[in-house]
Amino acid sequence: MAATAAESLARDLRRLVGDDGVLTGGQLTPYLVDATEPRGVRGRADALALPRNAEEVAAVVAYCYREQVAIVPRGGGTGFAGGAVADGGVLLALERLDRVLEMEPLRWRMRVEAGVTTRRVQQLARESGLRFPPDPGAPEQSQIGGNVATNAGGPHAFKYGVTGAFVMGLEAVVPPGEPLRLGGSTRKDVAGYDLLHLLVGSEGTLGVVTETTLRLIPAAEAAYPVLALLPDAEAAGLALEAALASGTVPAAVEYFDDLSWEIARRGFPAELPGGYVLICEADGSAAEAASGRDLLREALDEHALQLYAPTERAEIAALWRWREGVSFLVDAYRGGKLSEDIAVPLERLFDAVARTREIAARHGVECCSFGHGGDGNLHSCLLFDRGDEEARLRAEAAAQDLLGMAVELGGTISGEHGLGTLKNGWLRHQWSPAAVRLHEAVKRTFDPEGLMNPGKKLA
Amino acid sequence: MAATAAESLARDLRRLVGDDGVLTGGQLTPYLVDATEPRGVRGRADALALPRNAEEVAAVVAYCYREQVAIVPRGGGTGFAGGAVADGGVLLALERLDRVLEMEPLRWRMRVEAGVTTRRVQQLARESGLRFPPDPGAPEQSQIGGNVATNAGGPHAFKYGVTGAFVMGLEAVVPPGEPLRLGGSTRKDVAGYDLLHLLVGSEGTLGVVTETTLRLIPAAEAAYPVLALLPDAEAAGLALEAALASGTVPAAVEYFDDLSWEIARRGFPAELPGGYVLICEADGSAAEAASGRDLLREALDEHALQLYAPTERAEIAALWRWREGVSFLVDAYRGGKLSEDIAVPLERLFDAVARTREIAARHGVECCSFGHGGDGNLHSCLLFDRGDEEARLRAEAAAQDLLGMAVELGGTISGEHGLGTLKNGWLRHQWSPAAVRLHEAVKRTFDPEGLMNPGKKLA
């Protein structure tokens, strides 16, 4: 965009969102990347708008739609797929929409604007004896609007479901700048087509989420993790099956292959040897969590070299704090990391773990994987020295093969991170022709000019 | 349709689904109605096709689409909104697609064809120590494909969610006769837009569900109901709040106003006086269910005249059998019943109960209501003598007012029954203009010729 055009764009946006609501030039730098930065993904934008409310969001979308300018909605910028990285146009950051509009503890729900952080949502629920179960990483940075737009998951999705399962209501702005209100405070609603869940996970390509009403659940009184150290992948697979047959529903079932555990165990709150690892958790009332823990111990013990089942609150908190940081430990291991998010039917999990290794070996890249084992959701990491461009390209090639492998195993190219720009073109390998056709038709129906987060989530 | 045209249609269909797969004339009679029959709703159809598999479904849809003939998919015909009642065209009954394709107890899932009954799904799960929680009424007749197409609920949706929450995968046939496969055996998937949940609850207006992969959960070891008898609506409201604050998550929270209880208690397995009634249930491991029951007893006791909390398996089974039959008892009370399914934010439940009465009184009709209280979901029944056409019309007028009341209270015109034909035109009162526009655009996107279950789910 020519300098004068960019200036006139910024001037127009200032009229819509205030003088302090528009960033340009060097001010944009922190907003041009997300967690794909180590892969060399860096965007560009003509301006960034910081609307203060849904009306201003609508005004910006209407303006951009009229002027044929691309709109790239952006939450906390913690995504792993480049979904919030712009390639020109206007970045629309939701961070000033950070009001908690209603907290209704007796009714198990809250209504918040899109820019409220995930941590704040979790804390507000907790202060009322309630719980917002989705726990994707980086809760301090990530915003609930982004969680909704990506249908974010996390370890506790196994028992409780992903973000979409907790969205009762949603307000968004859709092209050409109209407010869209779906659902609300009613727990059941089959009146119209489920447009709400069409917006959930749409990665900003259909509209901009401005507000959401979240369903909460009573907090569990206790939650006890049980970590099983296993000799190999086969034993880990058997332990996973045993955990599912234990008679309790684990709240989470996380796995680590031997290298990811080797990397991550250095920060682990207890001294444990190497191996494959499964971490299950039992929660509920104090009695239920304790009996669930006993069932899980018994189920896992048959296959494990060693169990670690802390019961002290501080030890348990340390374990989950460690879990939140695993991704950073793996990042730091070689300096460069390319993390793929795939999911397969859960009985294929350790097939996929083994195939991840084969693929990496074929491309001459080191790799490890860990993730949400109960959901068959692997974070397969290709590791290389930061700055080694040649190795990064080998890792990128391996990443493409990982996607093909996921499809081959009857799984998905994305379990919880979305397609962003990185997985463009892959959906057509996973989906049937009619599904791809309808995916594209839905996009055109919502966004006929193709200006909402263009270049993302392409089939 | 002229006789010769109808004959030629039947002949063409026989070529697609076999000689024994086409019904015409008087043979159609049982297929022309659903549970709206007491409201005088009776359809007509030119022929009924009974395909044996998804390929035949696709062939029928392709044929009808080519010939511009309406297609009305039909499951068990137990719907309350006329969704499966045809107004000409071809009825497409799924009853011969009744195969259980995969039962995977270790992986907590099963794959079944659309015509398998809900009861069979529930029983198969139970035989493996698992559970398919959705429990809409009439499980012997209703088919899983219909449950998916209406996103059916039931008492236990309170804790576990409605049918859509258990659909991992879905196969459908969409215009102009293409197979559509969405999801599958993977527990998490954010690759494409959530077309799966767009099909769920679409009442056959976007496509025909032919197969579904269902998520199951481990069966609870025990489940204990606690029935509270309450002096009035106010006490019932307080008891409902107390149940939600009890510290346990009830598996179900059912309510009955005084008249529905008066009608239904005659068939109740224990002798109890009149009043308002709340039935909560605690489930889980034996210990957890027992402690949940104690918490519920304590919470409800403060407001109740009397509690009934059976602990014997036979007594508990009798209670739930009675619950399944309540709708029939209310049907029988005056011979004529018009049942509306609305839902409101749960704190407005007893407002809605009271307003149901006011509306009925204004129209000179007797009424009662009961339903899924924890979900704010009322089945508001307008009662009249069968055959009293004038009273039926008054009831129909009152029903329209009930829908307006639901919208006014921030609720929905349908909690779990769908729109069918009966609620056509009401969605635009509930939804914002952009939502209505997109609802209609989605319909055109899937079904450009408007031949899929025409005249249903209209905004």
PDB file of N, CA and C in Angstrom, chain A residues 107-109 158 175 178-180 186-191 193-194 197 205-206 218 241 244 288 347 372 374-375 377 410-412 414 416 418-419 430-431 434-435 437 439 441 445 457, chain B residues 107-109 158 175 178-180 186-191 193-194 197 205-206 241 244 249 288 347 372 374-375 377 410-412 414 416 418-419 430-431 434-435 437 439 441 445 457:
ATOM      1  N   ARG A 107     -26.210 -19.303  38.323  1.00  0.00           N
ATOM      2  CA  ARG A 107     -26.716 -19.854  37.054  1.00  0.00           C
ATOM      3  C   ARG A 107     -25.619 -20.507  36.240  1.00  0.00           C
ATOM      4  N   TRP A 108     -24.436 -20.616  36.839  1.00  0.00           N
ATOM      5  CA  TRP A 108     -23.321 -21.307  36.186  1.00  0.00           C
ATOM      6  C   TRP A 108     -22.972 -20.707  34.827  1.00  0.00           C
ATOM      7  N   ARG A 109     -22.878 -19.387  34.767  1.00  0.00           N
ATOM      8  CA  ARG A 109     -22.479 -18.810  33.493  1.00  0.00           C
ATOM      9  C   ARG A 109     -21.864 -17.436  33.686  1.00  0.00           C
ATOM     10  N   PHE A 158     -10.390 -33.737  27.565  1.00  0.00           N
ATOM     11  CA  PHE A 158     -10.715 -35.171  27.515  1.00  0.00           C
ATOM     12  C   PHE A 158     -12.028 -35.453  28.232  1.00  0.00           C
ATOM     13  N   PRO A 175     -19.543  -9.734   7.942  1.00  0.00           N
ATOM     14  CA  PRO A 175     -19.650  -8.875   6.778  1.00  0.00           C
ATOM     15  C   PRO A 175     -21.121  -8.639   6.414  1.00  0.00           C
ATOM     16  N   GLU A 178     -22.283  -6.213  10.106  1.00  0.00           N
ATOM     17  CA  GLU A 178     -23.520  -6.375  10.891  1.00  0.00           C
ATOM     18  C   GLU A 178     -23.261  -7.103  12.203  1.00  0.00           C
ATOM     19  N   PRO A 179     -23.938  -6.695  13.265  1.00  0.00           N
ATOM     20  CA  PRO A 179     -23.848  -7.488  14.500  1.00  0.00           C
ATOM     21  C   PRO A 179     -24.649  -8.778  14.352  1.00  0.00           C
ATOM     22  N   LEU A 180     -24.099  -9.860  14.883  1.00  0.00           N
ATOM     23  CA  LEU A 180     -24.750 -11.179  14.824  1.00  0.00           C
ATOM     24  C   LEU A 180     -24.808 -11.707  16.241  1.00  0.00           C
ATOM     25  N   THR A 186     -29.642 -19.317  27.407  1.00  0.00           N
ATOM     26  CA  THR A 186     -30.459 -20.520  27.443  1.00  0.00           C
ATOM     27  C   THR A 186     -29.557 -21.723  27.213  1.00  0.00           C
ATOM     28  N   ARG A 187     -29.753 -22.761  28.041  1.00  0.00           N
ATOM     29  CA  ARG A 187     -28.840 -23.899  27.964  1.00  0.00           C
ATOM     30  C   ARG A 187     -29.126 -24.836  26.795  1.00  0.00           C
ATOM     31  N   LYS A 188     -30.335 -24.788  26.272  1.00  0.00           N
ATOM     32  CA  LYS A 188     -30.687 -25.644  25.139  1.00  0.00           C
ATOM     33  C   LYS A 188     -31.425 -24.812  24.114  1.00  0.00           C
ATOM     34  N   ASP A 189     -31.129 -25.015  22.848  1.00  0.00           N
ATOM     35  CA  ASP A 189     -31.756 -24.191  21.821  1.00  0.00           C
ATOM     36  C   ASP A 189     -31.568 -24.871  20.477  1.00  0.00           C
ATOM     37  N   VAL A 190     -32.663 -25.299  19.870  1.00  0.00           N
ATOM     38  CA  VAL A 190     -32.560 -25.906  18.539  1.00  0.00           C
ATOM     39  C   VAL A 190     -33.409 -25.140  17.524  1.00  0.00           C
ATOM     40  N   ALA A 191     -33.596 -23.847  17.787  1.00  0.00           N
ATOM     41  CA  ALA A 191     -34.504 -23.077  16.930  1.00  0.00           C
ATOM     42  C   ALA A 191     -33.979 -22.935  15.505  1.00  0.00           C
ATOM     43  N   TYR A 193     -30.499 -23.098  12.548  1.00  0.00           N
ATOM     44  CA  TYR A 193     -29.283 -23.880  12.289  1.00  0.00           C
ATOM     45  C   TYR A 193     -28.223 -23.468  13.292  1.00  0.00           C
ATOM     46  N   ASP A 194     -27.304 -24.365  13.583  1.00  0.00           N
ATOM     47  CA  ASP A 194     -26.296 -24.114  14.609  1.00  0.00           C
ATOM     48  C   ASP A 194     -25.184 -23.212  14.050  1.00  0.00           C
ATOM     49  N   HIS A 197     -21.958 -22.699  16.418  1.00  0.00           N
ATOM     50  CA  HIS A 197     -20.781 -23.573  16.334  1.00  0.00           C
ATOM     51  C   HIS A 197     -20.093 -23.509  14.977  1.00  0.00           C
ATOM     52  N   THR A 205     -12.437 -16.172   9.936  1.00  0.00           N
ATOM     53  CA  THR A 205     -12.667 -16.101   8.491  1.00  0.00           C
ATOM     54  C   THR A 205     -14.136 -15.879   8.135  1.00  0.00           C
ATOM     55  N   LEU A 206     -15.024 -15.984   9.142  1.00  0.00           N
ATOM     56  CA  LEU A 206     -16.450 -15.754   8.887  1.00  0.00           C
ATOM     57  C   LEU A 206     -16.946 -14.495   9.577  1.00  0.00           C
ATOM     58  N   PRO A 218     -19.656 -26.549  38.331  1.00  0.00           N
ATOM     59  CA  PRO A 218     -19.104 -26.477  39.686  1.00  0.00           C
ATOM     60  C   PRO A 218     -17.675 -27.014  39.691  1.00  0.00           C
ATOM     61  N   GLU A 241      -5.078 -47.783  27.310  1.00  0.00           N
ATOM     62  CA  GLU A 241      -6.306 -48.594  27.262  1.00  0.00           C
ATOM     63  C   GLU A 241      -6.784 -48.952  28.661  1.00  0.00           C
ATOM     64  N   LEU A 244      -8.580 -46.121  30.349  1.00  0.00           N
ATOM     65  CA  LEU A 244      -9.953 -45.922  29.869  1.00  0.00           C
ATOM     66  C   LEU A 244     -10.893 -47.002  30.377  1.00  0.00           C
ATOM     67  N   GLU A 288     -14.588 -39.039  45.638  1.00  0.00           N
ATOM     68  CA  GLU A 288     -14.611 -39.541  44.263  1.00  0.00           C
ATOM     69  C   GLU A 288     -13.233 -39.424  43.622  1.00  0.00           C
ATOM     70  N   GLU A 347      -6.931 -45.247  19.391  1.00  0.00           N
ATOM     71  CA  GLU A 347      -6.200 -46.519  19.310  1.00  0.00           C
ATOM     72  C   GLU A 347      -5.019 -46.419  18.340  1.00  0.00           C
ATOM     73  N   HIS A 372      -2.304 -34.631  24.186  1.00  0.00           N
ATOM     74  CA  HIS A 372      -3.537 -35.029  24.856  1.00  0.00           C
ATOM     75  C   HIS A 372      -3.888 -36.447  24.397  1.00  0.00           C
ATOM     76  N   GLY A 374      -5.500 -39.085  25.547  1.00  0.00           N
ATOM     77  CA  GLY A 374      -6.859 -39.625  25.587  1.00  0.00           C
ATOM     78  C   GLY A 374      -7.679 -39.164  24.408  1.00  0.00           C
ATOM     79  N   ASP A 375      -7.372 -37.994  23.899  1.00  0.00           N
ATOM     80  CA  ASP A 375      -8.073 -37.477  22.716  1.00  0.00           C
ATOM     81  C   ASP A 375      -7.333 -37.838  21.426  1.00  0.00           C
ATOM     82  N   ASN A 377      -4.602 -36.775  20.464  1.00  0.00           N
ATOM     83  CA  ASN A 377      -4.125 -35.489  19.945  1.00  0.00           C
ATOM     84  C   ASN A 377      -2.624 -35.330  20.221  1.00  0.00           C
ATOM     85  N   GLY A 410      -6.845 -42.006   9.525  1.00  0.00           N
ATOM     86  CA  GLY A 410      -8.252 -41.710   9.811  1.00  0.00           C
ATOM     87  C   GLY A 410      -8.412 -40.560  10.783  1.00  0.00           C
ATOM     88  N   GLY A 411      -7.389 -39.732  10.891  1.00  0.00           N
ATOM     89  CA  GLY A 411      -7.429 -38.624  11.845  1.00  0.00           C
ATOM     90  C   GLY A 411      -7.609 -37.284  11.173  1.00  0.00           C
ATOM     91  N   THR A 412      -7.133 -36.258  11.842  1.00  0.00           N
ATOM     92  CA  THR A 412      -7.334 -34.899  11.353  1.00  0.00           C
ATOM     93  C   THR A 412      -6.019 -34.124  11.349  1.00  0.00           C
ATOM     94  N   SER A 414      -5.755 -31.135  12.127  1.00  0.00           N
ATOM     95  CA  SER A 414      -5.689 -30.268  13.301  1.00  0.00           C
ATOM     96  C   SER A 414      -6.664 -30.682  14.381  1.00  0.00           C
ATOM     97  N   GLU A 416      -6.580 -29.150  17.559  1.00  0.00           N
ATOM     98  CA  GLU A 416      -6.998 -27.995  18.362  1.00  0.00           C
ATOM     99  C   GLU A 416      -6.333 -26.685  17.978  1.00  0.00           C
ATOM    100  N   GLY A 418      -6.051 -25.407  14.682  1.00  0.00           N
ATOM    101  CA  GLY A 418      -6.638 -24.791  13.500  1.00  0.00           C
ATOM    102  C   GLY A 418      -5.724 -24.862  12.290  1.00  0.00           C
ATOM    103  N   LEU A 419      -6.206 -24.339  11.169  1.00  0.00           N
ATOM    104  CA  LEU A 419      -5.450 -24.417   9.925  1.00  0.00           C
ATOM    105  C   LEU A 419      -4.576 -23.187   9.687  1.00  0.00           C
ATOM    106  N   GLN A 430      -8.223 -34.478   3.560  1.00  0.00           N
ATOM    107  CA  GLN A 430      -8.931 -35.109   4.679  1.00  0.00           C
ATOM    108  C   GLN A 430     -10.421 -35.275   4.394  1.00  0.00           C
ATOM    109  N   TRP A 431     -11.017 -34.281   3.762  1.00  0.00           N
ATOM    110  CA  TRP A 431     -12.469 -34.264   3.589  1.00  0.00           C
ATOM    111  C   TRP A 431     -12.884 -34.761   2.208  1.00  0.00           C
ATOM    112  N   ALA A 434     -17.739 -33.329  -1.368  1.00  0.00           N
ATOM    113  CA  ALA A 434     -18.937 -32.559  -1.000  1.00  0.00           C
ATOM    114  C   ALA A 434     -18.637 -31.686   0.221  1.00  0.00           C
ATOM    115  N   ALA A 435     -17.877 -32.214   1.167  1.00  0.00           N
ATOM    116  CA  ALA A 435     -17.564 -31.452   2.382  1.00  0.00           C
ATOM    117  C   ALA A 435     -16.694 -30.243   2.043  1.00  0.00           C
ATOM    118  N   ARG A 437     -16.536 -28.733  -0.848  1.00  0.00           N
ATOM    119  CA  ARG A 437     -17.398 -27.802  -1.581  1.00  0.00           C
ATOM    120  C   ARG A 437     -18.239 -26.966  -0.614  1.00  0.00           C
ATOM    121  N   HIS A 439     -17.643 -26.423   2.642  1.00  0.00           N
ATOM    122  CA  HIS A 439     -16.736 -25.563   3.425  1.00  0.00           C
ATOM    123  C   HIS A 439     -16.513 -24.254   2.676  1.00  0.00           C
ATOM    124  N   ALA A 441     -18.335 -23.021   0.232  1.00  0.00           N
ATOM    125  CA  ALA A 441     -19.591 -22.298   0.020  1.00  0.00           C
ATOM    126  C   ALA A 441     -20.007 -21.538   1.278  1.00  0.00           C
ATOM    127  N   THR A 445     -20.716 -17.618   1.654  1.00  0.00           N
ATOM    128  CA  THR A 445     -22.018 -17.170   2.173  1.00  0.00           C
ATOM    129  C   THR A 445     -21.826 -16.089   3.232  1.00  0.00           C
ATOM    130  N   LYS A 457      -7.450 -20.842   6.628  1.00  0.00           N
ATOM    131  CA  LYS A 457      -8.427 -21.947   6.656  1.00  0.00           C
ATOM    132  C   LYS A 457      -8.922 -22.301   5.254  1.00  0.00           C
TER     133      LYS A 457
ATOM    134  N   ARG B 107     -12.873 -48.076  23.115  1.00  0.00           N
ATOM    135  CA  ARG B 107     -12.638 -46.712  22.612  1.00  0.00           C
ATOM    136  C   ARG B 107     -13.827 -45.797  22.855  1.00  0.00           C
ATOM    137  N   TRP B 108     -14.818 -46.316  23.585  1.00  0.00           N
ATOM    138  CA  TRP B 108     -15.968 -45.509  23.971  1.00  0.00           C
ATOM    139  C   TRP B 108     -16.699 -44.931  22.757  1.00  0.00           C
ATOM    140  N   ARG B 109     -16.950 -45.765  21.765  1.00  0.00           N
ATOM    141  CA  ARG B 109     -17.711 -45.235  20.636  1.00  0.00           C
ATOM    142  C   ARG B 109     -18.416 -46.354  19.890  1.00  0.00           C
ATOM    143  N   PHE B 158     -29.111 -32.366  31.048  1.00  0.00           N
ATOM    144  CA  PHE B 158     -28.651 -31.349  32.005  1.00  0.00           C
ATOM    145  C   PHE B 158     -27.181 -31.540  32.341  1.00  0.00           C
ATOM    146  N   PRO B 175     -27.890 -32.564  -1.231  1.00  0.00           N
ATOM    147  CA  PRO B 175     -28.178 -32.258  -2.622  1.00  0.00           C
ATOM    148  C   PRO B 175     -26.887 -31.973  -3.390  1.00  0.00           C
ATOM    149  N   GLU B 178     -25.116 -36.187  -3.201  1.00  0.00           N
ATOM    150  CA  GLU B 178     -23.721 -36.516  -2.897  1.00  0.00           C
ATOM    151  C   GLU B 178     -23.575 -37.042  -1.473  1.00  0.00           C
ATOM    152  N   PRO B 179     -22.683 -38.031  -1.277  1.00  0.00           N
ATOM    153  CA  PRO B 179     -22.386 -38.431   0.098  1.00  0.00           C
ATOM    154  C   PRO B 179     -21.508 -37.377   0.770  1.00  0.00           C
ATOM    155  N   LEU B 180     -21.787 -37.124   2.038  1.00  0.00           N
ATOM    156  CA  LEU B 180     -21.025 -36.138   2.814  1.00  0.00           C
ATOM    157  C   LEU B 180     -20.561 -36.842   4.077  1.00  0.00           C
ATOM    158  N   THR B 186     -12.258 -39.576  15.462  1.00  0.00           N
ATOM    159  CA  THR B 186     -11.324 -38.716  16.174  1.00  0.00           C
ATOM    160  C   THR B 186     -12.115 -37.858  17.155  1.00  0.00           C
ATOM    161  N   ARG B 187     -11.617 -37.763  18.391  1.00  0.00           N
ATOM    162  CA  ARG B 187     -12.383 -37.064  19.420  1.00  0.00           C
ATOM    163  C   ARG B 187     -12.289 -35.546  19.305  1.00  0.00           C
ATOM    164  N   LYS B 188     -11.259 -35.047  18.663  1.00  0.00           N
ATOM    165  CA  LYS B 188     -11.106 -33.599  18.514  1.00  0.00           C
ATOM    166  C   LYS B 188     -10.742 -33.302  17.070  1.00  0.00           C
ATOM    167  N   ASP B 189     -11.314 -32.259  16.507  1.00  0.00           N
ATOM    168  CA  ASP B 189     -11.062 -31.960  15.098  1.00  0.00           C
ATOM    169  C   ASP B 189     -11.503 -30.535  14.816  1.00  0.00           C
ATOM    170  N   VAL B 190     -10.539 -29.687  14.484  1.00  0.00           N
ATOM    171  CA  VAL B 190     -10.903 -28.304  14.129  1.00  0.00           C
ATOM    172  C   VAL B 190     -10.429 -27.962  12.721  1.00  0.00           C
ATOM    173  N   ALA B 191     -10.341 -29.001  11.870  1.00  0.00           N
ATOM    174  CA  ALA B 191      -9.764 -28.754  10.544  1.00  0.00           C
ATOM    175  C   ALA B 191     -10.644 -27.847   9.678  1.00  0.00           C
ATOM    176  N   TYR B 193     -14.712 -25.937   8.823  1.00  0.00           N
ATOM    177  CA  TYR B 193     -15.851 -25.365   9.545  1.00  0.00           C
ATOM    178  C   TYR B 193     -16.678 -26.504  10.138  1.00  0.00           C
ATOM    179  N   ASP B 194     -17.364 -26.229  11.208  1.00  0.00           N
ATOM    180  CA  ASP B 194     -18.113 -27.273  11.912  1.00  0.00           C
ATOM    181  C   ASP B 194     -19.426 -27.570  11.173  1.00  0.00           C
ATOM    182  N   HIS B 197     -21.999 -30.038  13.074  1.00  0.00           N
ATOM    183  CA  HIS B 197     -23.054 -29.539  13.951  1.00  0.00           C
ATOM    184  C   HIS B 197     -24.059 -28.655  13.232  1.00  0.00           C
ATOM    185  N   THR B 205     -33.497 -30.616   6.540  1.00  0.00           N
ATOM    186  CA  THR B 205     -33.648 -29.560   5.534  1.00  0.00           C
ATOM    187  C   THR B 205     -32.356 -29.276   4.786  1.00  0.00           C
ATOM    188  N   LEU B 206     -31.236 -29.856   5.263  1.00  0.00           N
ATOM    189  CA  LEU B 206     -29.952 -29.645   4.582  1.00  0.00           C
ATOM    190  C   LEU B 206     -29.440 -30.938   3.943  1.00  0.00           C
ATOM    191  N   GLU B 241     -32.705 -23.530  42.645  1.00  0.00           N
ATOM    192  CA  GLU B 241     -31.448 -22.819  42.911  1.00  0.00           C
ATOM    193  C   GLU B 241     -30.602 -23.576  43.930  1.00  0.00           C
ATOM    194  N   LEU B 244     -28.766 -26.491  42.432  1.00  0.00           N
ATOM    195  CA  LEU B 244     -27.594 -26.106  41.642  1.00  0.00           C
ATOM    196  C   LEU B 244     -26.428 -25.665  42.535  1.00  0.00           C
ATOM    197  N   VAL B 249     -23.164 -31.938  40.803  1.00  0.00           N
ATOM    198  CA  VAL B 249     -23.836 -31.631  39.538  1.00  0.00           C
ATOM    199  C   VAL B 249     -24.916 -32.671  39.332  1.00  0.00           C
ATOM    200  N   GLU B 288     -19.998 -41.827  45.202  1.00  0.00           N
ATOM    201  CA  GLU B 288     -20.263 -40.481  44.719  1.00  0.00           C
ATOM    202  C   GLU B 288     -21.763 -40.231  44.568  1.00  0.00           C
ATOM    203  N   GLU B 347     -33.160 -19.093  35.387  1.00  0.00           N
ATOM    204  CA  GLU B 347     -33.757 -18.277  36.460  1.00  0.00           C
ATOM    205  C   GLU B 347     -35.131 -17.760  36.073  1.00  0.00           C
ATOM    206  N   HIS B 372     -37.627 -30.189  31.610  1.00  0.00           N
ATOM    207  CA  HIS B 372     -36.236 -30.269  32.027  1.00  0.00           C
ATOM    208  C   HIS B 372     -35.851 -28.959  32.702  1.00  0.00           C
ATOM    209  N   GLY B 374     -33.715 -27.897  34.974  1.00  0.00           N
ATOM    210  CA  GLY B 374     -32.344 -27.412  35.072  1.00  0.00           C
ATOM    211  C   GLY B 374     -31.880 -26.748  33.788  1.00  0.00           C
ATOM    212  N   ASP B 375     -32.447 -27.176  32.679  1.00  0.00           N
ATOM    213  CA  ASP B 375     -32.129 -26.560  31.391  1.00  0.00           C
ATOM    214  C   ASP B 375     -33.114 -25.446  31.033  1.00  0.00           C
ATOM    215  N   ASN B 377     -36.091 -25.740  30.338  1.00  0.00           N
ATOM    216  CA  ASN B 377     -36.829 -26.258  29.179  1.00  0.00           C
ATOM    217  C   ASN B 377     -38.222 -26.729  29.593  1.00  0.00           C
ATOM    218  N   GLY B 410     -36.056 -13.935  26.868  1.00  0.00           N
ATOM    219  CA  GLY B 410     -34.663 -14.175  26.488  1.00  0.00           C
ATOM    220  C   GLY B 410     -34.391 -15.636  26.186  1.00  0.00           C
ATOM    221  N   GLY B 411     -35.452 -16.368  25.891  1.00  0.00           N
ATOM    222  CA  GLY B 411     -35.303 -17.799  25.663  1.00  0.00           C
ATOM    223  C   GLY B 411     -35.443 -18.160  24.200  1.00  0.00           C
ATOM    224  N   THR B 412     -35.842 -19.412  23.975  1.00  0.00           N
ATOM    225  CA  THR B 412     -35.938 -19.912  22.613  1.00  0.00           C
ATOM    226  C   THR B 412     -37.285 -20.575  22.356  1.00  0.00           C
ATOM    227  N   SER B 414     -37.691 -23.144  20.667  1.00  0.00           N
ATOM    228  CA  SER B 414     -37.564 -24.593  20.764  1.00  0.00           C
ATOM    229  C   SER B 414     -36.310 -25.005  21.503  1.00  0.00           C
ATOM    230  N   GLU B 416     -35.769 -28.385  22.365  1.00  0.00           N
ATOM    231  CA  GLU B 416     -35.300 -29.692  21.907  1.00  0.00           C
ATOM    232  C   GLU B 416     -36.174 -30.355  20.853  1.00  0.00           C
ATOM    233  N   GLY B 418     -37.417 -28.769  17.923  1.00  0.00           N
ATOM    234  CA  GLY B 418     -37.213 -28.232  16.582  1.00  0.00           C
ATOM    235  C   GLY B 418     -38.393 -27.397  16.110  1.00  0.00           C
ATOM    236  N   LEU B 419     -38.260 -26.875  14.913  1.00  0.00           N
ATOM    237  CA  LEU B 419     -39.292 -25.977  14.385  1.00  0.00           C
ATOM    238  C   LEU B 419     -40.322 -26.710  13.541  1.00  0.00           C
ATOM    239  N   GLN B 430     -37.068 -14.278  17.224  1.00  0.00           N
ATOM    240  CA  GLN B 430     -36.030 -14.623  18.218  1.00  0.00           C
ATOM    241  C   GLN B 430     -34.650 -14.137  17.792  1.00  0.00           C
ATOM    242  N   TRP B 431     -34.350 -14.254  16.534  1.00  0.00           N
ATOM    243  CA  TRP B 431     -33.001 -13.976  16.037  1.00  0.00           C
ATOM    244  C   TRP B 431     -32.888 -12.569  15.448  1.00  0.00           C
ATOM    245  N   ALA B 434     -29.257 -10.304  10.951  1.00  0.00           N
ATOM    246  CA  ALA B 434     -28.103 -10.952  10.317  1.00  0.00           C
ATOM    247  C   ALA B 434     -28.182 -12.471  10.494  1.00  0.00           C
ATOM    248  N   ALA B 435     -28.623 -12.907  11.682  1.00  0.00           N
ATOM    249  CA  ALA B 435     -28.713 -14.342  11.942  1.00  0.00           C
ATOM    250  C   ALA B 435     -29.763 -14.987  11.044  1.00  0.00           C
ATOM    251  N   ARG B 437     -30.799 -13.855   8.159  1.00  0.00           N
ATOM    252  CA  ARG B 437     -30.262 -13.832   6.789  1.00  0.00           C
ATOM    253  C   ARG B 437     -29.306 -15.005   6.568  1.00  0.00           C
ATOM    254  N   HIS B 439     -29.139 -17.840   8.336  1.00  0.00           N
ATOM    255  CA  HIS B 439     -29.915 -19.088   8.414  1.00  0.00           C
ATOM    256  C   HIS B 439     -30.468 -19.430   7.024  1.00  0.00           C
ATOM    257  N   ALA B 441     -29.463 -18.216   4.138  1.00  0.00           N
ATOM    258  CA  ALA B 441     -28.385 -18.388   3.155  1.00  0.00           C
ATOM    259  C   ALA B 441     -27.761 -19.776   3.268  1.00  0.00           C
ATOM    260  N   THR B 445     -27.426 -22.573   0.409  1.00  0.00           N
ATOM    261  CA  THR B 445     -26.101 -23.105   0.092  1.00  0.00           C
ATOM    262  C   THR B 445     -26.134 -24.626  -0.012  1.00  0.00           C
ATOM    263  N   LYS B 457     -38.601 -25.651   9.191  1.00  0.00           N
ATOM    264  CA  LYS B 457     -37.525 -24.838   9.788  1.00  0.00           C
ATOM    265  C   LYS B 457     -37.347 -23.505   9.053  1.00  0.00           C
TER     266      LYS B 457
END
